Structures are given as structure tokens and as C-alpha cells.
Short mmCIF file of N, CA and C in Angstrom, two decimals:
data_model
loop_
_atom_site.label_atom_id
_atom_site.label_comp_id
_atom_site.label_asym_id
_atom_site.label_seq_id
_atom_site.Cartn_x
_atom_site.Cartn_y
_atom_site.Cartn_z
N MET A 978 -41.06 80.44 33.53
CA MET A 978 -40.43 79.30 33.29
C MET A 978 -41.31 77.88 33.35
N ALA A 979 -40.89 77.11 33.71
CA ALA A 979 -41.97 76.20 33.96
C ALA A 979 -43.36 75.50 32.68
N ALA A 980 -44.34 77.02 32.88
CA ALA A 980 -45.28 76.29 31.84
C ALA A 980 -44.93 76.90 30.46
N LYS A 981 -43.63 78.10 30.03
CA LYS A 981 -42.67 77.58 28.82
C LYS A 981 -42.17 75.97 28.36
N PHE A 982 -41.08 75.22 28.85
CA PHE A 982 -40.92 73.95 28.72
C PHE A 982 -42.47 73.53 28.88
N LEU A 983 -43.24 73.14 29.87
CA LEU A 983 -44.62 72.20 29.81
C LEU A 983 -44.99 72.60 28.19
N LYS A 984 -45.22 73.71 27.81
CA LYS A 984 -45.61 74.07 27.09
C LYS A 984 -44.57 73.43 25.39
N ASP A 985 -43.64 74.06 25.99
CA ASP A 985 -42.56 73.35 24.61
C ASP A 985 -42.22 71.76 24.28
N PHE A 986 -42.20 71.14 25.37
CA PHE A 986 -42.85 69.48 25.60
C PHE A 986 -44.37 68.85 25.16
N TRP A 987 -44.99 69.51 25.54
CA TRP A 987 -46.78 69.54 24.95
C TRP A 987 -46.00 69.29 23.05
N ASN A 988 -46.19 70.82 22.50
CA ASN A 988 -46.11 70.69 21.40
C ASN A 988 -45.02 70.29 20.68
N HIS A 989 -44.04 69.70 21.23
CA HIS A 989 -42.96 68.44 19.80
C HIS A 989 -43.19 67.70 19.76
N PRO A 990 -42.45 67.90 18.87
CA PRO A 990 -42.99 66.54 17.46
C PRO A 990 -42.84 65.54 17.97
N ALA A 991 -41.95 65.05 18.70
CA ALA A 991 -42.35 63.46 19.28
C ALA A 991 -42.52 63.44 20.68
N GLY A 992 -43.28 65.49 20.61
CA GLY A 992 -44.17 64.85 22.21
C GLY A 992 -45.43 64.33 22.54
N PRO A 993 -45.41 64.55 23.70
CA PRO A 993 -47.16 63.28 24.13
C PRO A 993 -48.47 63.64 23.40
N LYS A 994 -48.18 64.36 22.28
CA LYS A 994 -49.81 64.25 21.08
C LYS A 994 -49.41 63.40 19.96
N THR A 995 -48.33 62.80 19.77
CA THR A 995 -47.62 61.54 19.15
C THR A 995 -47.55 60.39 19.84
N VAL A 996 -47.33 59.62 18.76
CA VAL A 996 -46.60 57.91 18.66
C VAL A 996 -45.61 58.49 18.55
N PHE A 997 -44.84 58.75 18.32
CA PHE A 997 -43.20 59.04 18.33
C PHE A 997 -42.77 59.26 20.16
N PHE A 998 -43.85 59.33 20.99
CA PHE A 998 -43.35 59.95 22.46
C PHE A 998 -44.13 58.96 23.14
N TRP A 999 -45.40 57.71 22.57
CA TRP A 999 -45.79 57.20 23.69
C TRP A 999 -45.13 55.50 23.21
N ALA A 1000 -45.29 54.89 22.38
CA ALA A 1000 -44.68 54.07 22.03
C ALA A 1000 -42.93 53.90 22.86
N PRO A 1001 -41.69 54.89 22.55
CA PRO A 1001 -41.11 54.85 23.14
C PRO A 1001 -41.08 54.49 25.04
N THR A 1002 -42.29 54.95 25.70
CA THR A 1002 -42.44 54.94 26.45
C THR A 1002 -43.37 54.04 27.18
N CYS A 1003 -43.73 53.20 26.30
CA CYS A 1003 -44.29 51.62 26.80
C CYS A 1003 -43.10 50.92 26.26
N LYS A 1004 -42.40 51.63 26.35
CA LYS A 1004 -41.50 50.14 25.59
C LYS A 1004 -40.71 49.72 26.47
N TRP A 1005 -40.47 50.91 28.05
CA TRP A 1005 -39.70 50.75 29.06
C TRP A 1005 -40.43 49.83 29.99
N GLY A 1006 -41.59 49.15 28.96
CA GLY A 1006 -41.95 48.27 30.31
C GLY A 1006 -41.19 46.83 29.28
N ILE A 1007 -40.31 46.66 28.83
CA ILE A 1007 -39.83 46.13 28.60
C ILE A 1007 -38.16 45.92 29.18
N SER A 1008 -37.76 46.74 28.95
CA SER A 1008 -36.44 46.71 29.51
C SER A 1008 -36.75 47.30 30.64
N ILE A 1009 -37.50 47.23 31.70
CA ILE A 1009 -38.18 47.03 33.17
C ILE A 1009 -37.74 46.03 33.61
N ALA A 1010 -39.14 44.91 33.07
CA ALA A 1010 -38.88 43.53 32.73
C ALA A 1010 -38.04 42.21 32.22
N ASN A 1011 -36.72 43.68 32.06
CA ASN A 1011 -35.73 42.62 31.75
C ASN A 1011 -35.08 42.35 33.14
N ILE A 1012 -34.27 43.88 33.53
CA ILE A 1012 -34.19 43.81 34.61
C ILE A 1012 -35.16 43.24 35.48
N ALA A 1013 -35.59 43.18 35.54
CA ALA A 1013 -37.05 42.55 36.84
C ALA A 1013 -36.00 40.91 37.02
N ASP A 1014 -35.41 39.92 35.36
CA ASP A 1014 -35.84 39.67 35.13
C ASP A 1014 -33.54 38.82 34.97
N MET A 1015 -32.87 39.58 35.93
CA MET A 1015 -32.28 38.90 36.60
C MET A 1015 -31.69 38.25 37.55
N GLN A 1016 -32.97 38.28 38.28
CA GLN A 1016 -33.14 37.84 39.56
C GLN A 1016 -32.87 36.58 38.49
N ARG A 1017 -33.48 35.70 37.76
CA ARG A 1017 -33.95 34.65 37.37
C ARG A 1017 -33.17 33.89 37.13
N PRO A 1018 -32.98 32.43 38.35
CA PRO A 1018 -32.20 31.69 37.73
C PRO A 1018 -31.45 31.61 35.88
N VAL A 1019 -29.82 31.62 35.53
CA VAL A 1019 -29.55 31.85 34.39
C VAL A 1019 -30.95 30.19 33.28
N ASP A 1020 -30.91 29.14 33.52
CA ASP A 1020 -32.17 28.63 32.57
C ASP A 1020 -33.09 28.42 32.12
N GLN A 1021 -34.23 29.73 33.47
CA GLN A 1021 -35.09 30.39 32.85
C GLN A 1021 -35.19 31.77 31.66
N VAL A 1022 -34.07 32.15 31.57
CA VAL A 1022 -33.23 32.76 30.43
C VAL A 1022 -33.75 32.76 29.23
N SER A 1023 -34.44 33.28 28.52
CA SER A 1023 -34.76 32.40 26.73
C SER A 1023 -33.33 32.97 25.36
N LEU A 1024 -32.67 31.89 25.24
CA LEU A 1024 -32.01 32.42 24.32
C LEU A 1024 -33.16 33.54 23.27
N PRO A 1025 -33.95 32.90 22.30
CA PRO A 1025 -34.09 33.96 21.02
C PRO A 1025 -34.76 34.92 22.03
N GLN A 1026 -35.68 35.12 23.07
CA GLN A 1026 -35.98 36.94 23.83
C GLN A 1026 -35.08 37.57 23.36
N GLN A 1027 -33.52 37.31 24.20
CA GLN A 1027 -32.53 37.71 24.90
C GLN A 1027 -32.40 38.48 23.43
N LEU A 1028 -31.37 37.13 22.67
CA LEU A 1028 -31.59 38.07 21.07
C LEU A 1028 -31.99 39.09 19.65
N ALA A 1029 -32.97 38.89 20.49
CA ALA A 1029 -34.65 39.45 19.98
C ALA A 1029 -34.72 41.48 20.61
N ILE A 1030 -33.63 40.65 22.24
CA ILE A 1030 -34.26 43.30 22.67
C ILE A 1030 -32.63 42.80 22.38
N THR A 1031 -31.72 42.20 21.94
CA THR A 1031 -30.74 42.75 21.51
C THR A 1031 -30.57 43.82 20.04
N ALA A 1032 -31.54 41.96 18.99
CA ALA A 1032 -30.91 43.15 18.12
C ALA A 1032 -31.73 43.88 17.94
N THR A 1033 -33.46 44.06 19.16
CA THR A 1033 -33.67 45.67 18.54
C THR A 1033 -33.35 46.85 19.16
N GLY A 1034 -32.33 46.31 20.07
CA GLY A 1034 -32.73 47.80 20.34
C GLY A 1034 -30.84 48.35 19.38
N ILE A 1035 -30.11 47.37 19.29
CA ILE A 1035 -28.98 47.71 18.32
C ILE A 1035 -29.85 48.88 16.92
N ILE A 1036 -30.43 48.33 16.37
CA ILE A 1036 -30.94 48.58 15.59
C ILE A 1036 -31.45 49.79 15.15
N TRP A 1037 -32.97 49.80 16.26
CA TRP A 1037 -33.33 51.49 16.49
C TRP A 1037 -33.19 53.03 17.54
N SER A 1038 -31.75 52.00 18.31
CA SER A 1038 -30.61 53.06 18.68
C SER A 1038 -30.67 53.40 17.45
N ARG A 1039 -30.24 53.50 16.50
CA ARG A 1039 -29.28 53.76 15.45
C ARG A 1039 -30.90 54.81 14.40
N TYR A 1040 -30.73 53.80 14.71
CA TYR A 1040 -32.82 54.27 13.42
C TYR A 1040 -33.22 55.36 13.79
N SER A 1041 -32.84 55.58 16.28
CA SER A 1041 -33.71 56.95 16.14
C SER A 1041 -33.18 58.00 15.93
N LEU A 1042 -31.98 58.04 15.66
CA LEU A 1042 -31.29 58.65 15.47
C LEU A 1042 -30.44 60.01 14.05
N VAL A 1043 -31.54 59.20 13.47
CA VAL A 1043 -31.56 59.34 11.95
C VAL A 1043 -32.78 59.49 11.13
N ILE A 1044 -34.33 59.21 12.03
CA ILE A 1044 -35.82 59.64 11.86
C ILE A 1044 -35.76 61.12 11.91
N ASN A 1045 -37.03 61.73 11.52
CA ASN A 1045 -36.81 63.21 11.78
C ASN A 1045 -38.95 63.19 12.76
N PRO A 1046 -38.63 63.75 13.72
CA PRO A 1046 -38.03 64.20 14.55
C PRO A 1046 -36.64 63.39 15.27
N VAL A 1047 -35.31 63.16 15.93
CA VAL A 1047 -35.19 62.53 16.33
C VAL A 1047 -35.47 62.66 17.71
N ASN A 1048 -35.78 61.00 17.76
CA ASN A 1048 -36.18 60.66 19.15
C ASN A 1048 -35.38 60.49 20.32
N TYR A 1049 -35.02 60.74 21.62
CA TYR A 1049 -34.35 60.72 21.88
C TYR A 1049 -34.27 58.77 23.20
N ASN A 1050 -35.72 59.85 23.61
CA ASN A 1050 -36.65 58.90 24.31
C ASN A 1050 -36.54 57.19 23.62
N LEU A 1051 -36.66 57.28 22.05
CA LEU A 1051 -36.43 56.42 21.10
C LEU A 1051 -35.33 55.59 21.01
N MET A 1052 -34.08 56.25 21.70
CA MET A 1052 -32.96 55.99 21.13
C MET A 1052 -32.33 55.55 23.06
N ALA A 1053 -33.15 56.16 23.76
CA ALA A 1053 -32.17 55.66 25.30
C ALA A 1053 -33.04 54.67 25.16
N VAL A 1054 -35.14 54.27 25.70
CA VAL A 1054 -35.08 52.55 25.00
C VAL A 1054 -34.51 51.51 25.10
N ASN A 1055 -34.00 52.03 23.47
CA ASN A 1055 -33.00 51.27 22.89
C ASN A 1055 -32.33 50.82 22.94
N MET A 1056 -30.92 51.45 23.95
CA MET A 1056 -29.96 51.49 24.51
C MET A 1056 -30.46 50.85 25.48
N ALA A 1057 -31.31 50.56 26.22
CA ALA A 1057 -30.87 49.92 27.50
C ALA A 1057 -31.23 48.73 27.10
N MET A 1058 -32.30 48.78 26.03
CA MET A 1058 -32.82 47.17 26.42
C MET A 1058 -31.35 45.91 24.80
N ALA A 1059 -30.94 47.61 24.37
CA ALA A 1059 -28.91 45.75 24.34
C ALA A 1059 -28.84 45.46 25.00
N VAL A 1060 -28.04 47.39 26.02
CA VAL A 1060 -27.33 46.75 27.25
C VAL A 1060 -27.63 45.36 28.24
N THR A 1061 -28.95 45.13 29.17
CA THR A 1061 -30.17 45.18 29.12
C THR A 1061 -29.80 43.05 28.84
N GLY A 1062 -30.28 42.40 27.62
CA GLY A 1062 -30.58 42.42 26.62
C GLY A 1062 -28.31 41.61 26.52
N SER A 1063 -27.37 43.10 26.21
CA SER A 1063 -26.32 41.43 25.87
C SER A 1063 -26.54 40.81 27.65
N TYR A 1064 -26.39 42.06 28.04
CA TYR A 1064 -25.91 41.18 30.10
C TYR A 1064 -26.80 39.99 30.16
N GLN A 1065 -27.82 39.99 29.27
CA GLN A 1065 -29.10 38.54 29.58
C GLN A 1065 -27.33 37.10 29.35
N LEU A 1066 -27.64 37.63 27.87
CA LEU A 1066 -26.70 36.58 26.99
C LEU A 1066 -26.02 36.51 27.39
N TYR A 1067 -25.20 37.68 28.03
CA TYR A 1067 -24.02 37.18 28.38
C TYR A 1067 -23.42 36.67 30.60
N ARG A 1068 -25.01 36.32 30.59
CA ARG A 1068 -25.53 35.56 31.92
C ARG A 1068 -26.06 34.27 31.53
N LYS A 1069 -26.34 33.83 30.62
CA LYS A 1069 -26.66 32.75 29.73
C LYS A 1069 -25.43 31.97 28.93
N PHE A 1070 -24.46 32.42 28.01
CA PHE A 1070 -23.74 32.10 27.84
C PHE A 1070 -22.50 31.39 29.22
N LYS A 1071 -22.41 32.60 30.14
CA LYS A 1071 -21.19 32.52 30.78
C LYS A 1071 -21.77 30.87 31.45
N ASN A 1072 -23.39 31.14 32.19
CA ASN A 1072 -23.39 30.11 33.14
C ASN A 1072 -23.97 28.69 32.50
N ASP A 1073 -24.98 28.29 31.40
CA ASP A 1073 -24.88 27.51 31.09
C ASP A 1073 -24.14 26.02 30.46
N PRO A 1074 -24.41 25.45 31.38
CA PRO A 1074 -23.27 23.52 30.78
C PRO A 1074 -23.86 23.36 29.18
N ALA A 1075 -25.03 23.57 28.97
CA ALA A 1075 -25.05 23.46 27.35
C ALA A 1075 -24.61 24.50 26.31
N MET A 1076 -24.60 25.32 26.70
CA MET A 1076 -23.94 26.20 26.10
C MET A 1076 -22.41 25.85 26.11
N GLU A 1077 -21.40 24.97 27.38
CA GLU A 1077 -20.27 25.11 26.68
C GLU A 1077 -19.89 24.19 26.15
N VAL A 1078 -20.87 23.51 26.45
CA VAL A 1078 -20.76 21.74 25.37
C VAL A 1078 -20.20 22.07 23.97
N ALA A 1079 -22.00 22.97 24.72
CA ALA A 1079 -21.44 23.70 22.07
C ALA A 1079 -20.06 24.11 21.52
N VAL A 1080 -19.74 24.88 23.12
CA VAL A 1080 -18.70 25.23 21.92
C VAL A 1080 -17.34 24.21 22.24
N ALA A 1081 -17.14 23.52 23.70
CA ALA A 1081 -16.30 22.90 23.81
C ALA A 1081 -16.22 21.46 22.17
N ALA A 1082 -17.97 21.34 22.34
CA ALA A 1082 -17.76 20.76 20.83
C ALA A 1082 -16.78 20.27 19.33
N PRO A 1083 -17.07 21.23 19.10
CA PRO A 1083 -16.26 21.94 17.69
C PRO A 1083 -15.16 21.93 17.82
N ALA A 1084 -14.40 21.93 18.96
CA ALA A 1084 -12.54 22.05 19.41
C ALA A 1084 -12.60 20.21 19.25
#
């Protein structure tokens, strides 16, 4: 049974013999680094970086379900990127005094 599973995994169109496996697998490093950055002070969180991570996660999560073969590893890593990026943006907007001034100024 394990041999059949491993053979099917190895020969899958998005298996380890293809870029469809390795690109999302390496992309997990970005999500892991973003999780580690949650311990970083808010003033050291980069707004443009987190916007890019969040947008990338949202866009590519959808794309991963449209392409053939459907790539669930790509979907999972991009959903993780969208969630971690969104949380970092929440931290940035909630705790950054510069953001409070920018939001309060138009009123």
C-alpha cells in the first residue's frame, strides 16, 4: 500500500519530478519567515512587503485551482501567505502611530 502511494505521488503531474512541486515547496520558506516575523516589532514590519505577500497569496490561491494539474500544495502555501500577510498588515495598521495619523488626518 505504501509503495503504491509513493509511486502515485512520484508520478503525479504535480509530483516531485516537476517544478509544480518544487516551486510551492520552496515558497513555504516565505510563509515560515513571515510567521517568524510576527515576533518582530511593528515598526520593523515592511508595509510594501506585506502588501505584496498578501496580494500574491490571494491571486495565486485562485490560480492554483484553475491550472491543470490542480496544485493543492500551491494553493496551501498561497493561502498561508495571504493569511500571514493579512495578519502582519493588521498588526501594522493597528499599532503603528504613523498609520493612526494618516487615517485620522482626512476626518
